Amino acid sequence: MDDPYEGWQSLLAAAFLRPHQGPTIFFVDDEELSHLRPGADDAARELAGAVRSRLRLADGHAMFAQIRAAYHRWRGTPRTDAPPVLPLLALTVLAATRMRSDANARSTNYYLRLAQVLAPQAPEHAVETLRGSLRQGEAFLDVVDMWQGLHAWIEAQHGVVGVSTIRDHPHYQRIGYPLSQALVRQSDRAALTRFFDALGFVPGNAPDTQVILDALDIWATSPQNRLSGTFMRALRDPDLRTLLAIVVEAHAQAWDGRVLTSDSRQRIAMRLSIDLDAWQARWLFPVPPDGPSKLTLLSPDDNHEVVLTAATGLDYYAVQDAPSIRPEHLRSGTRFRGNEYTAEFPPSPVLFLRPDLQTGAWSSAAGMIPFEEHLAIISSQHLTDFEQVAREAASPGWRLIPQRGSILLAGYAIFQGIRFTNGEVLERALSRLPGLSRIGVVPAMIPRARFVRGLPLATALSVNHYLAGGEPDLLLPTGAEPRTATVTVDGKQEHLRANGFPLELRRFISGTGPHSVTVDGQQLSFTTLEEGPDPAPPAGTGVLGWTGDTQLSGTEHGKTLAVAGARAAESADSLPVLGRRGRGECWLLHEDGHAESLPEPAPPAFLATISAQIYSPCFEINPPPSARWLAQRRRTGWHLVELGTSDAREYDLRIDVIDAWKRACDDENSAQLWKLQLTMARRSA
């Protein structure tokens, strides 16, 4: 560099103040400086030398006079470029990162670190004198003015160079500026986009700082939500927590709704899909909001490209050259990188999968949802402990699926029918096996209180009106460990256990009208009504029905209907059912005992026009009224689906169902045997 100071000014402006969207972070530590100057032996010392060339350290409070004069001259210009103070401000941030490197975050320590950065080779007494000039001689006030000027310049660019995150500290009002830039690393910025997404707020309408702090305390407990040691120390430090919350709020206000990976690409959160009937596992790639219709990613081993194609009406990309799933992908996580997007799957010693209507199979969810049935995938090393928790706390009906003949996921066990309905029982079981809690055998993390379920009214007009008696449940903020939350409902305060299970608000309120709920300072509200704002039946509702006194009537007679219906010209004899593709045999069993073979139809013709693979696991069957069972064979077993009933039951049998059904229709003894076989099959499911 001809002029080292000017060279660093240009380098820092290009690195941090380039055109971009989102928050602007002026984070500078030794590692970042080495990236900016890869050829330098000691980039930090080189930067300090460039800054010292514009200082007079012996002048005490006037040591920054030359840089201050250049700054004031700049203020008299059109200010098209950044203020000429970036090298000095970078050093103040570097000092802040070194201050925290020894876990001592006191304000007095900051000026010592800054003195050491400015004069790295000075003797101890000279460093101490410099420290005094910075802290007590008012020299640092010039730096405060420069920080305020940089913040104003970034804001004046109207988002072209991002949104400023420069903030002061409520107590340490001078050093708060460099500290605010030293708390959040680039990796933290990416992780925070996942945090904001979990909070579920609308971009531009971020929660207040206290809600952010409380939510961060919970969210950061998950091993999948890794934040830097620097960030976590600040979160736990009573002096820095408040400043950290202010800085994170600035990031939240600047968030544009995109979730980023650590390489600053937009994130596609991959899911694991398991089809038990087909005994297949595959990756799902959800289409991100406003995502491209076609996307090319590179496999983790860089050996081949994976082409993703969006199809109308589907939430997942169709995959060409679908990648296989290996056990290490689940244990250590995996990534598929593209130019603008990265698809990633985190390390997962345990996974909870839920039914997926789009695929007809099971797909991984963010965590365990109380009262819902799951397919649980757990690392073999935790198999015994998980089985113990399932025996103690899960609802009856679960089973461990054997993988003896064909291993689907090596190193993992598969449990079917896992459902937890009692939070206290689950909490007791996990308290004896804390290792399971640490890996994620807990209800899904809830960083922010929210309403769930209930019977909403007038959803086109409002999101928080409910039918009286159908009040919403409340999910309390919950992390990896249960906690006690302070909840106030309509002015009455309670201390309640937050363990991931929903709280029934109808136990705490009475009467209709507005209701207020406060959870650890977070404000929520909803309104209960006796009926919707328009008591008339919705448009398209038939006029035939019954009045409150059980009289059949029509609205054309001027009577209000209690139950509305309509006269239909004809009724459907049967409803279509779905058969699984890839079965060895497919039959309809009729009421007279005969069996009708059903050939599997070819996939829809339009799929042949698409180069990518679209998974179509089922085909539609329209059974005649005489059909009583759909029977499909897989290997040595049969899967039966009952037809012609509103509560269709399913059974898995290892008998010759075609012959058994024919005999059951011929004589009473065989019919009783058929019923007994169905009963035994249902008990063993």
XYZ file of C-alpha atoms in Angstrom:
685
model
C 0.000 0.000 0.000
C 1.362 3.439 -0.955
C -0.488 5.035 1.964
C -1.209 2.283 4.476
C -4.027 4.201 6.145
C -5.811 4.939 2.854
C -5.240 1.350 1.768
C -6.947 0.027 4.877
C -9.757 2.562 4.457
C -10.485 1.205 0.973
C -10.111 -2.411 2.070
C -12.509 -2.060 5.009
C -15.069 -0.105 2.965
C -15.072 -2.797 0.279
C -15.439 -5.561 2.860
C -18.132 -4.117 5.126
C -19.848 -1.283 3.268
C -20.425 -2.910 -0.101
C -23.982 -2.855 -1.527
C -26.054 -5.522 0.213
C -29.334 -6.110 2.030
C -29.796 -6.828 5.704
C -27.759 -5.749 8.727
C -24.298 -4.245 8.425
C -21.802 -5.629 10.933
C -18.380 -4.020 11.331
C -16.949 -7.094 13.065
C -13.146 -7.139 13.135
C -11.023 -9.648 15.020
C -7.605 -11.163 14.354
C -9.054 -13.927 12.188
C -11.135 -11.523 10.099
C -8.128 -9.241 9.547
C -6.041 -12.182 8.348
C -8.763 -12.940 5.800
C -8.737 -9.333 4.628
C -4.926 -9.318 4.319
C -4.004 -12.971 3.589
C -0.414 -12.110 2.669
C 0.390 -10.168 5.844
C 2.498 -11.735 8.584
C 0.459 -9.933 11.254
C -2.524 -8.075 9.787
C -3.566 -6.633 13.159
C -0.137 -5.121 13.753
C -0.107 -3.800 10.194
C -3.478 -2.107 10.751
C -2.269 -0.623 14.047
C 0.812 0.777 12.298
C -1.355 2.398 9.628
C -3.525 4.043 12.282
C -0.522 5.191 14.338
C 0.784 6.999 11.267
C -2.156 9.391 11.755
C -1.905 9.672 15.543
C 0.173 11.580 18.078
C -0.055 9.272 21.083
C 2.007 11.619 23.263
C -0.606 14.392 22.893
C -2.983 12.746 25.342
C -6.571 13.810 24.776
C -5.614 15.289 21.356
C -4.027 12.068 20.058
C -6.720 11.640 17.358
C -6.528 15.260 16.129
C -5.326 14.426 12.585
C -8.037 11.813 11.965
C -10.607 14.105 13.591
C -9.611 16.934 11.251
C -9.999 14.680 8.196
C -13.369 13.567 9.510
C -14.579 17.152 9.914
C -13.401 17.998 6.389
C -15.353 15.017 5.105
C -18.490 16.288 6.843
C -18.274 19.414 4.690
C -18.356 17.365 1.463
C -21.305 15.619 -0.276
C -20.323 12.473 1.709
C -20.580 10.089 -1.215
C -17.924 7.839 0.337
C -17.717 6.445 3.853
C -16.141 8.687 6.504
C -12.315 8.403 6.536
C -12.269 6.816 9.996
C -12.693 3.110 9.247
C -9.155 1.947 10.190
C -9.369 3.617 13.605
C -12.855 2.262 14.264
C -11.717 -1.199 13.186
C -9.011 -1.088 15.841
C -11.567 -0.157 18.510
C -13.597 -3.248 17.571
C -10.457 -5.405 17.551
C -9.747 -4.237 21.109
C -13.267 -5.238 22.132
C -12.811 -8.766 20.754
C -9.557 -9.129 22.664
C -11.178 -7.799 25.816
C -13.602 -10.696 25.784
C -10.955 -13.242 24.895
C -9.933 -13.450 28.555
C -13.535 -13.582 29.805
C -13.159 -10.171 31.463
C -15.756 -7.773 30.075
C -15.401 -4.849 32.452
C -15.245 -1.345 31.014
C -11.850 -0.627 32.583
C -10.403 -3.585 30.734
C -11.520 -2.222 27.356
C -9.236 0.821 27.447
C -6.297 -1.373 28.448
C -6.917 -3.625 25.409
C -7.287 -0.592 23.140
C -4.007 0.855 24.406
C -2.290 -2.484 23.753
C -3.743 -2.597 20.230
C -2.669 0.958 19.413
C 0.859 0.464 20.762
C 1.609 -3.282 20.711
C 5.340 -2.869 21.324
C 5.174 -0.103 23.924
C 6.512 -0.775 27.463
C 4.008 -1.416 30.220
C 4.218 2.080 31.747
C 3.598 3.711 28.337
C 0.577 1.457 27.741
C -0.784 2.422 31.164
C -0.326 6.144 30.371
C -2.107 5.677 27.033
C -4.910 3.817 28.770
C -5.392 6.742 31.154
C -5.522 9.244 28.277
C -8.172 7.172 26.529
C -10.345 6.627 29.570
C -9.853 9.663 31.763
C -8.337 12.194 29.396
C -11.445 12.328 27.190
C -9.530 11.299 24.048
C -12.099 8.579 23.323
C -14.858 11.189 22.881
C -13.466 11.826 19.387
C -13.943 8.123 18.612
C -17.537 8.263 19.888
C -18.226 11.135 17.489
C -16.775 9.121 14.614
C -18.924 6.081 15.440
C -22.020 8.260 15.472
C -20.980 9.722 12.109
C -20.527 6.279 10.542
C -23.950 5.206 11.827
C -25.570 8.326 10.358
C -23.812 7.795 7.002
C -25.003 4.167 6.746
C -28.554 5.213 7.558
C -28.354 8.010 4.956
C -27.672 5.412 2.237
C -31.273 4.139 2.660
C -30.354 0.477 2.802
C -27.913 0.409 -0.125
C -25.080 -0.686 2.174
C -27.378 -2.470 4.612
C -28.884 -1.360 7.892
C -26.672 -0.052 10.677
C -26.342 -2.154 13.834
C -24.130 0.400 15.594
C -25.579 0.987 19.056
C -24.449 2.455 22.343
C -24.611 0.775 25.749
C -27.199 2.004 28.275
C -24.445 2.340 30.914
C -21.098 2.255 29.085
C -22.129 4.915 26.625
C -18.673 5.445 25.118
C -17.404 1.940 24.569
C -20.860 0.623 23.682
C -20.296 1.520 20.022
C -17.300 -0.771 19.387
C -18.751 -3.404 21.708
C -21.955 -3.490 19.648
C -19.928 -4.527 16.599
C -17.829 -7.095 18.477
C -20.722 -9.238 19.759
C -22.081 -10.789 16.550
C -19.820 -12.729 14.208
C -20.709 -13.604 10.621
C -21.652 -17.141 11.679
C -23.933 -15.671 14.359
C -25.674 -13.522 11.769
C -26.639 -16.628 9.791
C -27.796 -18.451 12.935
C -29.872 -15.451 13.970
C -31.901 -15.675 10.756
C -33.006 -19.133 11.913
C -33.803 -17.662 15.324
C -35.933 -14.923 13.748
C -37.706 -17.513 11.630
C -38.444 -19.556 14.776
C -39.852 -16.461 16.488
C -42.362 -16.218 13.656
C -42.645 -12.435 13.441
C -43.371 -10.474 10.279
C -40.191 -8.852 8.864
C -40.059 -5.224 9.897
C -42.112 -5.850 13.054
C -39.579 -7.354 15.447
C -40.388 -8.109 19.114
C -38.981 -5.883 21.843
C -35.610 -6.507 23.434
C -36.923 -8.341 26.514
C -38.843 -10.847 24.400
C -35.725 -11.325 22.263
C -33.554 -11.962 25.330
C -35.968 -14.451 26.868
C -36.381 -16.255 23.539
C -32.613 -16.357 22.962
C -32.072 -17.934 26.374
C -34.377 -20.767 25.301
C -33.438 -21.121 21.643
C -29.687 -21.196 22.287
C -29.981 -24.232 24.573
C -30.460 -26.563 21.605
C -27.228 -28.141 20.303
C -28.480 -27.491 16.756
C -28.637 -23.747 17.424
C -24.936 -23.101 17.715
C -23.811 -19.542 18.362
C -20.219 -18.403 18.795
C -18.507 -18.470 22.163
C -18.271 -14.688 21.947
C -22.034 -14.389 21.531
C -22.824 -16.873 24.307
C -20.483 -15.166 26.780
C -22.227 -11.869 26.097
C -25.645 -13.521 26.519
C -24.597 -14.776 29.974
C -22.790 -11.581 31.007
C -25.004 -9.257 33.107
C -23.167 -6.176 31.758
C -23.409 -7.134 28.082
C -26.838 -8.841 27.896
C -28.699 -5.574 27.483
C -26.402 -4.347 24.717
C -26.572 -7.720 22.991
C -30.376 -7.561 23.036
C -30.304 -4.078 21.490
C -27.916 -5.251 18.765
C -29.944 -8.395 18.027
C -33.089 -6.275 17.846
C -31.332 -4.130 15.229
C -30.598 -7.310 13.273
C -34.223 -8.377 13.679
C -35.530 -5.063 12.364
C -33.226 -5.410 9.345
C -34.196 -9.048 8.698
C -35.805 -9.559 5.290
C -37.392 -12.937 6.025
C -34.671 -15.076 4.436
C -32.966 -17.839 6.403
C -29.241 -18.047 5.703
C -26.566 -20.700 6.065
C -23.116 -20.015 7.472
C -21.825 -19.430 3.936
C -24.414 -16.614 3.550
C -26.519 -18.527 1.036
C -30.262 -18.861 1.378
C -31.126 -21.975 3.345
C -33.223 -24.926 2.223
C -34.012 -27.013 5.307
C -33.830 -30.604 4.073
C -36.128 -33.219 5.559
C -35.824 -36.937 5.938
C -38.702 -38.926 4.435
C -39.421 -42.558 5.326
C -41.974 -44.752 3.580
C -42.514 -47.800 5.767
C -44.641 -49.620 3.201
C -42.069 -49.225 0.424
C -39.240 -49.500 3.013
C -37.486 -46.491 1.513
C -35.736 -43.408 2.881
C -35.042 -40.292 0.820
C -34.303 -36.590 1.126
C -36.971 -33.931 0.687
C -36.033 -30.443 -0.514
C -38.775 -27.911 0.414
C -39.324 -25.075 -2.056
C -38.342 -21.846 -0.210
C -40.583 -18.745 -0.391
C -40.132 -17.134 -3.819
C -37.623 -19.889 -4.600
C -36.543 -20.595 -8.184
C -38.433 -23.101 -10.315
C -35.186 -24.943 -11.073
C -32.090 -25.265 -8.964
C -28.782 -27.089 -9.296
C -26.859 -28.128 -6.188
C -23.560 -29.914 -5.759
C -23.494 -33.083 -3.662
C -21.412 -33.096 -0.439
C -18.624 -35.103 -2.065
C -18.629 -32.762 -5.115
C -19.006 -35.797 -7.371
C -22.249 -34.932 -9.107
C -24.950 -32.312 -9.514
C -28.440 -32.664 -8.090
C -31.137 -30.918 -10.135
C -34.250 -29.700 -8.296
C -37.418 -28.787 -10.194
C -40.484 -27.159 -8.628
C -43.888 -28.534 -9.649
C -47.130 -26.587 -9.315
C -49.027 -27.476 -6.161
C -46.159 -29.321 -4.474
C -44.214 -28.078 -1.452
C -41.117 -30.073 -2.385
C -38.783 -29.986 -5.353
C -38.765 -32.960 -7.664
C -35.241 -34.403 -7.638
C -33.166 -35.573 -10.565
C -30.243 -37.858 -9.676
C -31.601 -38.188 -6.153
C -28.809 -38.539 -3.578
C -28.743 -41.599 -1.342
C -28.939 -41.365 2.437
C -25.951 -42.625 4.379
C -25.784 -42.991 8.177
C -23.073 -40.333 8.443
C -25.456 -37.821 6.858
C -27.721 -38.213 9.888
C -24.932 -38.379 12.488
C -22.845 -35.458 11.217
C -25.253 -33.547 8.988
C -24.909 -32.871 5.270
C -24.964 -30.013 2.767
C -25.727 -29.544 -0.909
C -24.321 -26.226 -2.112
C -25.455 -24.043 -4.995
C -24.654 -20.543 -6.189
C -27.373 -18.801 -4.189
C -28.906 -21.607 -2.118
C -27.545 -24.254 0.221
C -29.653 -27.243 1.277
C -28.582 -28.569 4.649
C -29.557 -31.164 7.223
C -28.223 -30.786 10.796
C -26.541 -33.539 12.829
C -29.438 -35.529 14.273
C -28.984 -38.223 16.933
C -32.798 -38.253 17.191
C -35.552 -37.362 14.730
C -39.307 -37.174 15.076
C -41.238 -37.696 11.847
C -44.901 -36.900 11.212
C -47.323 -37.958 8.453
C -46.790 -35.917 5.300
C -49.892 -35.461 3.151
C -47.816 -34.489 0.116
C -45.753 -37.655 0.021
C -48.008 -40.158 1.736
C -45.054 -41.084 3.943
C -43.393 -39.737 7.112
C -41.166 -36.642 7.062
C -38.949 -35.153 9.764
C -40.319 -32.278 11.840
C -38.685 -29.585 13.974
C -39.251 -31.700 17.067
C -41.725 -33.773 19.011
C -45.278 -32.390 19.091
C -47.292 -33.370 22.195
C -50.410 -35.484 21.523
C -49.323 -36.193 17.916
C -48.212 -39.603 16.675
C -44.604 -39.826 15.481
C -42.156 -42.106 13.827
C -39.066 -41.772 16.037
C -35.578 -42.359 14.644
C -32.911 -42.630 17.340
C -29.213 -43.382 17.315
C -28.552 -46.971 18.365
C -26.389 -45.863 21.278
C -29.498 -44.302 22.876
C -31.844 -47.187 22.006
C -32.098 -48.677 25.507
C -32.722 -45.318 27.195
C -35.338 -44.282 24.634
C -37.146 -47.614 25.014
C -37.295 -47.033 28.752
C -38.784 -43.540 28.300
C -41.307 -44.902 25.787
C -42.405 -47.600 28.238
C -42.836 -45.063 31.037
C -44.254 -42.033 29.231
C -45.536 -42.877 25.724
C -49.119 -43.865 25.005
C -49.684 -47.605 24.408
C -49.417 -48.932 20.875
C -45.821 -48.055 19.956
C -43.371 -50.641 18.672
C -39.744 -50.997 17.627
C -39.625 -51.837 13.925
C -37.080 -54.602 13.244
C -34.488 -54.014 10.513
C -33.228 -57.590 10.344
C -33.992 -58.507 6.735
C -33.274 -55.165 5.098
C -31.531 -52.360 7.008
C -33.101 -49.008 6.194
C -30.982 -46.748 8.427
C -27.793 -48.355 9.711
C -26.902 -47.266 13.238
C -30.409 -46.036 13.987
C -33.513 -47.618 15.527
C -37.011 -46.919 14.208
C -40.000 -46.646 16.566
C -43.551 -46.449 15.250
C -46.580 -45.018 17.053
C -44.676 -42.805 19.511
C -47.082 -40.365 21.179
C -46.633 -38.409 24.426
C -49.750 -37.001 26.102
C -48.651 -36.278 29.690
C -45.987 -33.636 30.221
C -45.363 -34.434 33.878
C -44.857 -38.140 33.231
C -42.460 -37.412 30.355
C -40.562 -34.893 32.473
C -40.079 -37.441 35.267
C -38.892 -40.104 32.855
C -36.377 -37.768 31.222
C -35.093 -36.466 34.555
C -33.539 -39.898 35.131
C -31.991 -39.937 31.643
C -30.740 -36.380 31.031
C -28.712 -37.500 28.026
C -31.915 -37.903 26.030
C -32.972 -34.333 26.772
C -29.621 -33.047 25.530
C -29.982 -34.783 22.159
C -33.561 -33.591 21.618
C -35.972 -36.144 23.090
C -38.152 -33.287 24.302
C -41.120 -31.370 22.911
C -40.335 -29.050 20.015
C -38.599 -25.870 21.139
C -40.902 -22.869 21.616
C -38.868 -19.639 21.816
C -41.920 -17.384 22.041
C -45.375 -17.854 23.559
C -48.189 -18.384 21.067
C -51.767 -19.581 20.799
C -52.568 -22.949 19.227
C -55.725 -24.872 18.439
C -59.044 -23.447 19.627
C -62.073 -22.652 17.449
C -61.322 -19.389 15.596
C -64.073 -17.148 14.237
C -64.085 -14.637 11.382
C -60.585 -15.630 10.277
C -60.904 -13.420 7.197
C -61.293 -10.396 9.493
C -59.091 -11.255 12.483
C -56.617 -13.834 13.747
C -57.499 -13.701 17.434
C -61.278 -14.168 17.773
C -62.529 -17.502 19.117
C -65.845 -19.155 19.900
C -66.708 -19.113 23.610
C -65.869 -22.567 24.936
C -63.363 -23.018 22.133
C -60.643 -20.802 23.575
C -57.116 -21.383 22.269
C -54.445 -23.280 24.139
C -51.246 -21.499 25.109
C -47.765 -22.763 24.325
C -45.293 -21.364 26.842
C -41.692 -20.628 25.826
C -39.774 -23.857 26.380
C -36.242 -25.021 25.677
C -34.371 -28.253 26.203
C -35.215 -28.220 29.922
C -38.603 -27.529 31.570
C -38.900 -24.189 33.338
C -41.314 -22.133 35.390
C -43.030 -19.302 33.532
C -44.886 -16.337 35.012
C -48.274 -16.167 33.301
C -50.923 -13.512 33.866
C -54.400 -14.195 32.461
C -56.907 -11.346 32.741
C -54.973 -9.842 35.651
C -54.546 -13.068 37.608
C -50.919 -14.187 37.921
C -49.827 -17.824 38.004
C -46.450 -19.576 38.039
C -46.839 -22.480 35.636
C -44.628 -25.281 34.437
C -43.470 -24.785 30.839
C -42.573 -28.197 29.432
C -43.676 -27.977 25.785
C -47.223 -29.188 26.404
C -50.079 -26.761 25.657
C -51.888 -25.011 28.492
C -55.706 -25.013 28.294
C -56.671 -21.361 28.707
C -60.362 -22.191 29.128
C -59.461 -23.356 32.644
C -58.439 -19.807 33.575
C -61.040 -17.549 31.934
C -64.781 -17.056 32.025
C -67.194 -15.018 29.989
C -66.948 -13.541 26.528
C -65.063 -10.464 25.410
C -61.389 -9.462 25.247
C -58.803 -11.405 27.251
C -55.189 -10.497 27.935
C -52.322 -12.898 28.503
C -48.811 -11.960 29.609
C -46.009 -14.533 29.555
C -42.699 -13.420 31.072
C -43.392 -9.884 29.828
C -44.675 -10.870 26.381
C -48.166 -9.504 25.688
C -50.837 -11.538 23.879
C -54.576 -11.080 23.553
C -57.657 -12.727 22.113
C -61.425 -12.220 22.145
C -64.168 -14.775 22.707
C -67.584 -14.446 21.069
C -70.845 -16.354 21.333
C -70.989 -16.453 17.531
C -69.320 -14.945 14.502
C -70.048 -11.347 13.452
C -72.450 -12.608 10.767
C -74.808 -15.300 12.128
C -76.135 -16.102 8.644
C -74.960 -19.388 7.102
C -71.910 -19.008 4.865
C -72.475 -18.439 1.178
C -73.297 -21.698 -0.587
C -74.855 -23.367 2.452
C -78.062 -25.245 1.593
C -81.394 -23.877 2.775
C -82.733 -27.178 4.125
C -82.184 -27.849 7.797
C -83.569 -28.147 11.310
C -84.630 -25.396 13.670
C -83.800 -25.244 17.366
C -87.027 -27.096 18.193
C -86.009 -29.965 15.828
C -88.462 -28.985 13.086
C -87.420 -29.574 9.477
C -87.582 -26.232 7.700
C -85.954 -23.969 5.137
C -84.600 -20.457 5.450
C -87.072 -19.305 2.821
C -89.725 -19.707 5.533
C -87.992 -17.054 7.620
C -86.814 -19.397 10.360
C -83.304 -19.550 11.771
C -81.722 -22.957 11.322
C -79.810 -24.639 14.137
C -78.404 -27.291 11.804
C -78.117 -26.606 8.078
C -78.016 -29.166 5.294
C -79.173 -29.568 1.730
C -81.127 -31.992 -0.435
C -78.801 -33.833 -2.814
C -79.941 -35.147 -6.191
C -78.003 -38.362 -5.635
C -75.463 -39.746 -3.210
C -72.158 -41.341 -3.967
C -72.237 -45.116 -3.547
C -68.621 -45.236 -2.404
C -65.653 -43.019 -1.833
C -62.323 -43.480 -3.602
C -59.482 -45.052 -1.637
C -55.738 -44.932 -2.154
C -53.682 -47.993 -2.970
C -49.929 -48.161 -2.528
C -47.743 -48.577 -5.589
C -45.096 -51.282 -5.760
C -47.121 -54.067 -4.158
C -46.810 -57.642 -5.326
C -50.574 -58.065 -5.637
C -53.646 -55.833 -5.300
C -57.213 -57.209 -4.881
C -60.721 -56.075 -4.039
C -62.539 -58.572 -1.794
C -66.307 -58.517 -2.448
C -69.174 -59.303 -0.100
C -69.963 -62.572 -1.919
C -66.461 -63.886 -1.293
C -64.927 -63.481 -4.730
C -61.696 -61.547 -5.270
C -61.100 -59.067 -8.079
C -57.520 -58.468 -9.216
C -56.545 -54.803 -9.664
C -53.604 -54.023 -11.971
C -51.482 -51.087 -10.852
C -52.122 -48.183 -13.258
C -49.287 -46.405 -15.004
C -48.170 -43.103 -13.443
C -49.955 -39.987 -14.761
C -48.930 -39.238 -18.337
C -47.756 -35.711 -17.583
C -44.967 -37.086 -15.364
C -43.309 -38.506 -18.480
C -42.802 -34.957 -19.754
C -40.770 -33.994 -16.662
C -37.123 -34.983 -16.559
C -36.963 -34.839 -12.760
C -38.254 -37.618 -10.535
C -41.567 -36.891 -8.814
C -42.462 -39.407 -6.148
C -46.020 -40.734 -6.584
C -46.542 -43.441 -3.934
C -50.276 -44.009 -4.369
C -52.977 -44.501 -6.982
C -56.731 -43.968 -6.716
C -59.253 -46.818 -6.617
C -63.021 -46.390 -7.011
C -64.432 -49.588 -5.474
C -67.963 -50.752 -6.351
C -70.568 -50.955 -3.551
C -70.045 -54.699 -3.186
C -66.331 -54.345 -2.282
C -65.595 -54.817 1.426
C -61.763 -54.916 1.553
C -58.747 -53.638 -0.330
C -55.993 -56.253 0.010
C -52.386 -55.573 -1.042
C -49.510 -58.025 -0.647
C -45.963 -57.033 0.283
C -43.463 -59.890 0.540
C -45.136 -62.533 2.754
C -47.688 -60.219 4.378
C -50.984 -58.593 3.420
C -52.266 -55.108 4.189
C -56.071 -54.828 4.463
C -58.125 -51.617 4.273
C -61.778 -51.823 5.251
C -64.184 -50.316 2.700
C -67.695 -48.939 2.965
C -67.426 -47.552 6.527
C -66.815 -44.057 7.866
C -64.164 -45.413 10.248
C -62.048 -47.490 7.863
C -59.697 -49.755 9.798
C -56.432 -51.181 8.534
C -54.814 -54.529 9.350
C -51.572 -56.348 8.621
C -51.982 -60.130 8.293
C -49.701 -63.052 7.456
C -52.360 -65.448 6.152
C -53.795 -66.215 2.745
C -56.406 -63.435 2.928
C -58.035 -64.274 -0.408
C -58.795 -67.849 0.632
C -59.657 -66.836 4.214
C -62.148 -64.213 2.999
C -63.792 -66.655 0.560
C -64.263 -69.182 3.389
C -65.535 -66.430 5.748
C -68.307 -65.662 3.254
C -69.250 -69.357 2.956
C -69.800 -70.500 6.562
C -70.193 -69.056 10.047
C -67.191 -70.814 11.626
C -64.821 -69.350 9.031
C -66.447 -65.949 9.533
C -65.727 -66.125 13.276
C -62.142 -67.171 12.539
C -61.784 -64.176 10.180
C -62.953 -61.792 12.913
C -60.587 -63.388 15.422
C -57.631 -62.999 13.036
C -58.500 -59.324 12.552
C -58.719 -58.795 16.311
C -55.329 -60.412 16.873
C -53.785 -58.385 14.072
C -55.097 -55.149 15.585
C -53.731 -56.007 19.038
C -50.265 -56.730 17.649
C -50.137 -53.495 15.606
